[in-house]
Amino acid sequence: MKSSRLVSILLLLQTRGRMTAAQLAEELEVSVRTVYRDVEALSAAGVPLYGDAGHAGGYRLLDGYRTRLTGLTATEAEALFLAGAPGPAADLGLGPFLAAAQLKVRAALPPELRGHADRISGRFHLDAPGWYADAEATPHLPAVADAVWTSRVLHVVYRRWREPTDVERILEPYGLVLKAGRWYVVAGPGPRTFRVDQILELTCLDEEFTRPDDFGLAAYWTAYQRDFHDRLYRAEAVVRLAPGVTLPRAVGEGTGDDGWTLARVPIESVDHALGEFLRLGADIEVLQPPELRASITRTVAELAGMYGNSTRGGGD
């Protein structure tokens, strides 16, 4: 909608300063001609917006001009307050600042949207970690976050899973990612990914680094996750699933007359798949690979022998 686009132009110019028509068009995914028309409409409405010609030209707002957030729709106002994550903000030492920012935004909203914002805050609360995930202590998180903001090099002692477990690393922290309640720092050179809770010691050095111009944190994390899953699930199992039973990542290959579904399932390893598949009990039959089927057969036989022994458990 045009009205929403006009507000977007105002907010872009407020936050980024001078922008060319081509830059605005790319950001808003419209034509340059549409940007020209929108700028004319804003000027006609009395918005102090100026255009400078030349190589370094572009559109800008009069210094000091700020617009109130009256262009927000009800849904946008709800999403704004739903996106507020008090837990992660507190982890970063930004809890009071988040509360202050939300208070200012609420004050700037018109009355009808303020009610929507209050309603969404009172009815939805985000809590990302799973029920059985223990809270990881991350005492060095504020220092890492500060180094991300100030582009300072870090010297850390880091604990990894393989020998030698405790190693020293020099990190150039590009950004932080919160995944399932756990903080990760993406750092150069590389870049590489490190768990913040596994940093045992940290020293912020006087040395500064330059973040690569072509680095995008969201794009890196998407590629990192894709590569992680590709490396994680290197094997495959062929199974039969009882009617109504499903498995994540399973690809069905047809259902038999008995209602059981033949499927292929990516697996991390035989040992990992053993634990995952045993949870389904008699609702799954493993056909391939042979070593996984043999491992399940052996485990089931051992369980049958253990629980079939009536002399255990204090029974009569």
CSV table of C-alpha atoms in Angstrom, one decimal:
chain,number,residue,atom,x,y,z
A,1,MET,CA,0.0,0.0,0.0
A,2,LYS,CA,1.2,3.5,-0.8
A,3,SER,CA,0.6,4.9,2.7
A,4,SER,CA,2.8,2.1,4.2
A,5,ARG,CA,5.5,2.8,1.6
A,6,LEU,CA,5.5,6.5,2.4
A,7,VAL,CA,6.1,5.7,6.1
A,8,SER,CA,8.8,3.3,5.1
A,9,ILE,CA,10.6,6.0,3.1
A,10,LEU,CA,10.4,8.4,6.1
A,11,LEU,CA,11.8,5.8,8.5
A,12,LEU,CA,14.6,4.8,6.1
A,13,LEU,CA,15.7,8.4,5.7
A,14,GLN,CA,15.5,8.9,9.5
A,15,THR,CA,17.6,5.9,10.3
A,16,ARG,CA,20.1,5.8,7.4
A,17,GLY,CA,20.3,9.5,6.4
A,18,ARG,CA,20.9,10.4,2.8
A,19,MET,CA,19.7,7.8,0.3
A,20,THR,CA,19.4,7.9,-3.5
A,21,ALA,CA,16.2,7.0,-5.4
A,22,ALA,CA,17.8,3.8,-6.6
A,23,GLN,CA,18.7,2.8,-3.1
A,24,LEU,CA,15.2,3.5,-1.9
A,25,ALA,CA,13.7,1.6,-4.8
A,26,GLU,CA,15.9,-1.5,-4.1
A,27,GLU,CA,15.0,-1.4,-0.4
A,28,LEU,CA,11.2,-1.1,-1.1
A,29,GLU,CA,11.2,-3.4,-4.1
A,30,VAL,CA,9.6,-0.8,-6.4
A,31,SER,CA,10.7,1.1,-9.4
A,32,VAL,CA,12.7,4.4,-9.3
A,33,ARG,CA,9.7,6.1,-10.9
A,34,THR,CA,7.5,5.0,-8.0
A,35,VAL,CA,10.0,6.5,-5.6
A,36,TYR,CA,9.9,9.8,-7.4
A,37,ARG,CA,6.1,9.9,-7.2
A,38,ASP,CA,6.3,9.0,-3.5
A,39,VAL,CA,8.8,11.7,-2.7
A,40,GLU,CA,6.6,14.3,-4.5
A,41,ALA,CA,3.7,13.1,-2.4
A,42,LEU,CA,5.7,13.5,0.8
A,43,SER,CA,6.8,17.0,-0.2
A,44,ALA,CA,3.3,18.0,-1.0
A,45,ALA,CA,2.2,16.8,2.4
A,46,GLY,CA,4.7,19.2,4.0
A,47,VAL,CA,7.4,16.8,4.9
A,48,PRO,CA,10.8,18.7,4.9
A,49,LEU,CA,12.5,16.3,2.4
A,50,TYR,CA,15.2,17.6,0.1
A,51,GLY,CA,16.9,16.1,-3.0
A,52,ASP,CA,20.5,16.8,-3.8
A,53,ALA,CA,21.8,16.3,-7.3
A,54,GLY,CA,25.2,15.0,-8.3
A,55,HIS,CA,27.3,11.9,-7.6
A,56,ALA,CA,27.0,12.2,-3.9
A,57,GLY,CA,23.4,13.3,-4.0
A,58,GLY,CA,20.2,11.7,-2.8
A,59,TYR,CA,17.2,12.4,-0.7
A,60,ARG,CA,17.4,13.5,3.0
A,61,LEU,CA,15.2,15.0,5.7
A,62,LEU,CA,15.8,18.4,7.3
A,63,ASP,CA,18.2,18.0,10.2
A,64,GLY,CA,16.3,17.3,13.4
A,65,TYR,CA,13.1,16.2,11.7
A,66,ARG,CA,11.5,13.1,13.3
A,67,THR,CA,8.2,11.5,12.5
A,68,ARG,CA,5.9,9.9,15.0
A,69,LEU,CA,5.0,6.3,14.4
A,70,THR,CA,1.5,7.0,13.3
A,71,GLY,CA,2.1,5.0,10.1
A,72,LEU,CA,2.1,1.7,11.9
A,73,THR,CA,-0.8,-0.7,11.3
A,74,ALA,CA,-2.4,-2.6,14.1
A,75,THR,CA,-0.6,-5.8,13.0
A,76,GLU,CA,2.8,-4.1,12.8
A,77,ALA,CA,2.3,-2.7,16.3
A,78,GLU,CA,1.5,-6.2,17.6
A,79,ALA,CA,4.5,-7.7,15.9
A,80,LEU,CA,6.8,-5.0,17.3
A,81,PHE,CA,5.9,-5.9,20.9
A,82,LEU,CA,5.8,-9.6,20.2
A,83,ALA,CA,9.4,-9.4,19.0
A,84,GLY,CA,10.6,-7.9,22.3
A,85,ALA,CA,12.7,-10.6,23.9
A,86,PRO,CA,13.3,-9.6,27.6
A,87,GLY,CA,15.3,-12.7,28.4
A,88,PRO,CA,18.0,-12.3,25.7
A,89,ALA,CA,18.1,-8.6,26.2
A,90,ALA,CA,18.8,-9.1,29.9
A,91,ASP,CA,21.5,-11.6,29.0
A,92,LEU,CA,23.2,-8.8,27.0
A,93,GLY,CA,22.7,-6.3,29.8
A,94,LEU,CA,20.1,-4.4,27.7
A,95,GLY,CA,17.0,-5.3,29.8
A,96,PRO,CA,16.4,-1.7,31.1
A,97,PHE,CA,17.1,-0.2,27.7
A,98,LEU,CA,14.6,-2.6,26.0
A,99,ALA,CA,11.9,-1.6,28.6
A,100,ALA,CA,12.7,2.1,28.0
A,101,ALA,CA,12.6,1.7,24.2
A,102,GLN,CA,9.2,-0.1,24.4
A,103,LEU,CA,7.9,2.6,26.7
A,104,LYS,CA,8.9,5.4,24.2
A,105,VAL,CA,7.4,3.5,21.3
A,106,ARG,CA,4.2,2.9,23.2
A,107,ALA,CA,4.0,6.7,24.0
A,108,ALA,CA,4.5,7.5,20.3
A,109,LEU,CA,1.7,5.2,19.1
A,110,PRO,CA,-1.8,6.6,18.6
A,111,PRO,CA,-4.3,5.4,21.2
A,112,GLU,CA,-6.0,2.8,18.9
A,113,LEU,CA,-2.6,1.1,18.3
A,114,ARG,CA,-1.4,1.5,21.8
A,115,GLY,CA,-4.2,-0.8,22.9
A,116,HIS,CA,-3.1,-3.5,20.4
A,117,ALA,CA,0.4,-3.3,21.7
A,118,ASP,CA,-0.7,-3.7,25.3
A,119,ARG,CA,-2.9,-6.6,24.4
A,120,ILE,CA,-0.2,-8.5,22.6
A,121,SER,CA,2.3,-8.0,25.4
A,122,GLY,CA,-0.3,-9.3,27.9
A,123,ARG,CA,-1.2,-12.4,25.9
A,124,PHE,CA,2.0,-13.7,24.4
A,125,HIS,CA,5.4,-14.4,25.9
A,126,LEU,CA,8.4,-15.8,24.1
A,127,ASP,CA,10.5,-18.4,25.9
A,128,ALA,CA,12.7,-20.1,23.3
A,129,PRO,CA,14.6,-22.8,25.2
A,130,GLY,CA,13.1,-26.3,25.5
A,131,TRP,CA,11.7,-27.6,28.8
A,132,TYR,CA,14.6,-30.0,29.4
A,133,ALA,CA,17.4,-27.6,28.5
A,134,ASP,CA,19.4,-26.5,31.4
A,135,ALA,CA,20.2,-22.8,31.5
A,136,GLU,CA,23.8,-22.4,30.4
A,137,ALA,CA,26.0,-19.9,32.4
A,138,THR,CA,27.4,-17.3,30.0
A,139,PRO,CA,29.4,-15.0,32.3
A,140,HIS,CA,31.4,-13.6,29.4
A,141,LEU,CA,28.4,-12.8,27.2
A,142,PRO,CA,28.4,-9.0,28.0
A,143,ALA,CA,32.1,-8.7,27.3
A,144,VAL,CA,31.7,-10.5,23.9
A,145,ALA,CA,28.7,-8.3,23.0
A,146,ASP,CA,30.7,-5.2,23.9
A,147,ALA,CA,33.6,-6.4,21.6
A,148,VAL,CA,31.1,-7.0,18.8
A,149,TRP,CA,29.9,-3.4,19.1
A,150,THR,CA,33.4,-1.9,19.4
A,151,SER,CA,35.2,-4.2,17.0
A,152,ARG,CA,37.8,-5.2,19.6
A,153,VAL,CA,39.9,-8.4,19.3
A,154,LEU,CA,39.4,-11.0,22.0
A,155,HIS,CA,41.9,-13.5,23.5
A,156,VAL,CA,39.9,-16.5,24.9
A,157,VAL,CA,40.5,-19.8,26.5
A,158,TYR,CA,37.9,-22.0,24.8
A,159,ARG,CA,36.7,-25.6,25.7
A,160,ARG,CA,35.9,-27.8,22.7
A,161,TRP,CA,34.7,-31.4,22.5
A,162,ARG,CA,37.9,-33.0,21.1
A,163,GLU,CA,41.4,-33.2,22.5
A,164,PRO,CA,43.1,-31.0,23.5
A,165,THR,CA,39.9,-29.7,25.0
A,166,ASP,CA,41.1,-26.3,26.4
A,167,VAL,CA,42.6,-24.2,23.7
A,168,GLU,CA,43.6,-20.5,23.2
A,169,ARG,CA,42.0,-18.5,20.4
A,170,ILE,CA,42.2,-15.0,19.0
A,171,LEU,CA,38.8,-14.0,17.9
A,172,GLU,CA,37.4,-11.1,15.9
A,173,PRO,CA,33.8,-11.2,16.9
A,174,TYR,CA,31.5,-10.3,14.0
A,175,GLY,CA,28.2,-11.0,15.7
A,176,LEU,CA,26.1,-12.9,18.2
A,177,VAL,CA,23.4,-15.5,17.5
A,178,LEU,CA,20.8,-16.8,20.0
A,179,LYS,CA,19.7,-20.4,19.0
A,180,ALA,CA,17.4,-22.4,21.1
A,181,GLY,CA,18.4,-20.5,24.3
A,182,ARG,CA,22.1,-20.8,23.6
A,183,TRP,CA,24.4,-18.0,22.6
A,184,TYR,CA,26.9,-18.3,19.7
A,185,VAL,CA,29.6,-15.9,18.6
A,186,VAL,CA,30.5,-15.8,14.9
A,187,ALA,CA,34.1,-14.6,14.7
A,188,GLY,CA,37.0,-14.3,12.3
A,189,PRO,CA,39.3,-15.2,10.9
A,190,GLY,CA,37.2,-17.7,8.9
A,191,PRO,CA,34.6,-16.9,10.1
A,192,ARG,CA,33.9,-19.7,12.6
A,193,THR,CA,31.2,-20.3,15.2
A,194,PHE,CA,31.9,-20.6,19.0
A,195,ARG,CA,29.6,-21.3,21.9
A,196,VAL,CA,29.8,-18.4,24.3
A,197,ASP,CA,29.1,-20.7,27.3
A,198,GLN,CA,32.3,-22.6,26.5
A,199,ILE,CA,34.5,-19.6,26.8
A,200,LEU,CA,36.5,-20.2,30.0
A,201,GLU,CA,38.6,-17.1,30.1
A,202,LEU,CA,38.4,-13.8,28.2
A,203,THR,CA,40.6,-10.8,27.7
A,204,CYS,CA,39.6,-7.8,25.5
A,205,LEU,CA,42.7,-6.6,23.7
A,206,ASP,CA,43.5,-3.0,22.6
A,207,GLU,CA,43.6,-4.2,19.0
A,208,GLU,CA,40.7,-3.4,16.7
A,209,PHE,CA,39.6,-5.3,13.7
A,210,THR,CA,37.7,-4.4,10.5
A,211,ARG,CA,34.6,-6.4,9.8
A,212,PRO,CA,34.5,-7.6,6.2
A,213,ASP,CA,32.2,-5.5,4.1
A,214,ASP,CA,30.6,-8.5,2.4
A,215,PHE,CA,29.9,-10.4,5.7
A,216,GLY,CA,26.2,-10.7,6.5
A,217,LEU,CA,25.4,-12.4,9.9
A,218,ALA,CA,21.9,-13.7,8.9
A,219,ALA,CA,23.2,-15.1,5.6
A,220,TYR,CA,26.2,-16.7,7.3
A,221,TRP,CA,24.0,-18.4,9.9
A,222,THR,CA,21.6,-19.8,7.3
A,223,ALA,CA,24.5,-21.3,5.4
A,224,TYR,CA,26.1,-22.5,8.6
A,225,GLN,CA,23.0,-24.4,9.7
A,226,ARG,CA,22.5,-25.9,6.2
A,227,ASP,CA,26.2,-27.1,6.2
A,228,PHE,CA,25.8,-28.4,9.8
A,229,HIS,CA,22.8,-30.6,8.9
A,230,ASP,CA,24.5,-31.8,5.7
A,231,ARG,CA,27.5,-32.9,7.8
A,232,LEU,CA,25.3,-34.3,10.6
A,233,TYR,CA,23.1,-36.6,8.6
A,234,ARG,CA,25.6,-38.5,6.4
A,235,ALA,CA,23.9,-41.9,6.5
A,236,GLU,CA,20.4,-43.1,5.8
A,237,ALA,CA,18.0,-45.7,7.2
A,238,VAL,CA,15.2,-47.5,5.5
A,239,VAL,CA,12.3,-48.1,7.9
A,240,ARG,CA,8.6,-49.2,8.1
A,241,LEU,CA,6.4,-47.0,10.2
A,242,ALA,CA,3.1,-48.0,11.8
A,243,PRO,CA,-0.1,-46.2,10.7
A,244,GLY,CA,-0.1,-42.6,12.0
A,245,VAL,CA,3.6,-42.6,13.1
A,246,THR,CA,5.9,-39.9,11.6
A,247,LEU,CA,9.5,-39.1,11.9
A,248,PRO,CA,11.3,-35.8,11.2
A,249,ARG,CA,13.0,-35.7,7.9
A,250,ALA,CA,11.5,-39.0,6.8
A,251,VAL,CA,10.6,-39.3,3.1
A,252,GLY,CA,7.8,-41.7,2.5
A,253,GLU,CA,8.0,-44.2,-0.4
A,254,GLY,CA,4.5,-45.7,-0.2
A,255,THR,CA,2.1,-47.3,2.1
A,256,GLY,CA,1.4,-51.1,2.1
A,257,ASP,CA,-1.9,-52.9,2.4
A,258,ASP,CA,-1.3,-53.2,6.2
A,259,GLY,CA,-1.1,-49.4,6.5
A,260,TRP,CA,2.6,-49.3,7.3
A,261,THR,CA,4.7,-46.7,5.4
A,262,LEU,CA,8.0,-47.4,3.9
A,263,ALA,CA,10.3,-44.4,4.4
A,264,ARG,CA,13.9,-43.3,4.1
A,265,VAL,CA,15.3,-41.3,7.1
A,266,PRO,CA,18.6,-39.4,7.3
A,267,ILE,CA,20.6,-40.5,10.4
A,268,GLU,CA,23.6,-39.1,12.1
A,269,SER,CA,25.1,-42.5,13.1
A,270,VAL,CA,24.0,-46.0,14.0
A,271,ASP,CA,24.4,-45.3,17.8
A,272,HIS,CA,22.3,-42.1,17.6
A,273,ALA,CA,19.6,-43.7,15.4
A,274,LEU,CA,19.4,-46.6,17.8
A,275,GLY,CA,18.3,-44.4,20.7
A,276,GLU,CA,15.9,-42.4,18.5
A,277,PHE,CA,14.2,-45.4,17.0
A,278,LEU,CA,13.9,-47.4,20.2
A,279,ARG,CA,11.7,-44.7,21.6
A,280,LEU,CA,9.1,-45.7,19.0
A,281,GLY,CA,9.0,-49.3,20.3
A,282,ALA,CA,7.0,-51.7,18.1
A,283,ASP,CA,5.8,-48.8,15.9
A,284,ILE,CA,8.9,-48.9,13.7
A,285,GLU,CA,10.8,-51.7,11.9
A,286,VAL,CA,14.3,-50.9,10.7
A,287,LEU,CA,15.2,-52.6,7.3
A,288,GLN,CA,18.5,-50.9,6.5
A,289,PRO,CA,21.4,-50.5,7.2
A,290,PRO,CA,22.1,-54.1,8.4
A,291,GLU,CA,24.3,-52.9,11.3
A,292,LEU,CA,21.5,-50.7,12.7
A,293,ARG,CA,19.0,-53.6,12.4
A,294,ALA,CA,21.4,-55.9,14.2
A,295,SER,CA,22.1,-53.4,16.9
A,296,ILE,CA,18.3,-52.9,17.6
A,297,THR,CA,17.8,-56.7,17.6
A,298,ARG,CA,20.6,-57.2,20.1
A,299,THR,CA,19.3,-54.4,22.4
A,300,VAL,CA,15.8,-55.7,22.3
A,301,ALA,CA,17.0,-59.2,23.2
A,302,GLU,CA,19.0,-57.8,26.1
A,303,LEU,CA,16.0,-55.9,27.4
A,304,ALA,CA,13.7,-58.9,27.0
A,305,GLY,CA,16.2,-61.0,29.0
A,306,MET,CA,16.5,-58.4,31.7
A,307,TYR,CA,12.8,-57.8,32.1
A,308,GLY,CA,11.9,-61.4,31.6
A,309,ASN,CA,13.9,-62.3,34.7
A,310,SER,CA,11.2,-62.6,37.4
A,311,THR,CA,13.7,-62.8,40.2
A,312,ARG,CA,14.6,-59.2,39.9
A,313,GLY,CA,12.7,-56.1,41.1
A,314,GLY,CA,11.6,-57.7,44.4
A,315,GLY,CA,8.5,-59.4,43.0
A,316,ASP,CA,6.8,-62.4,44.6
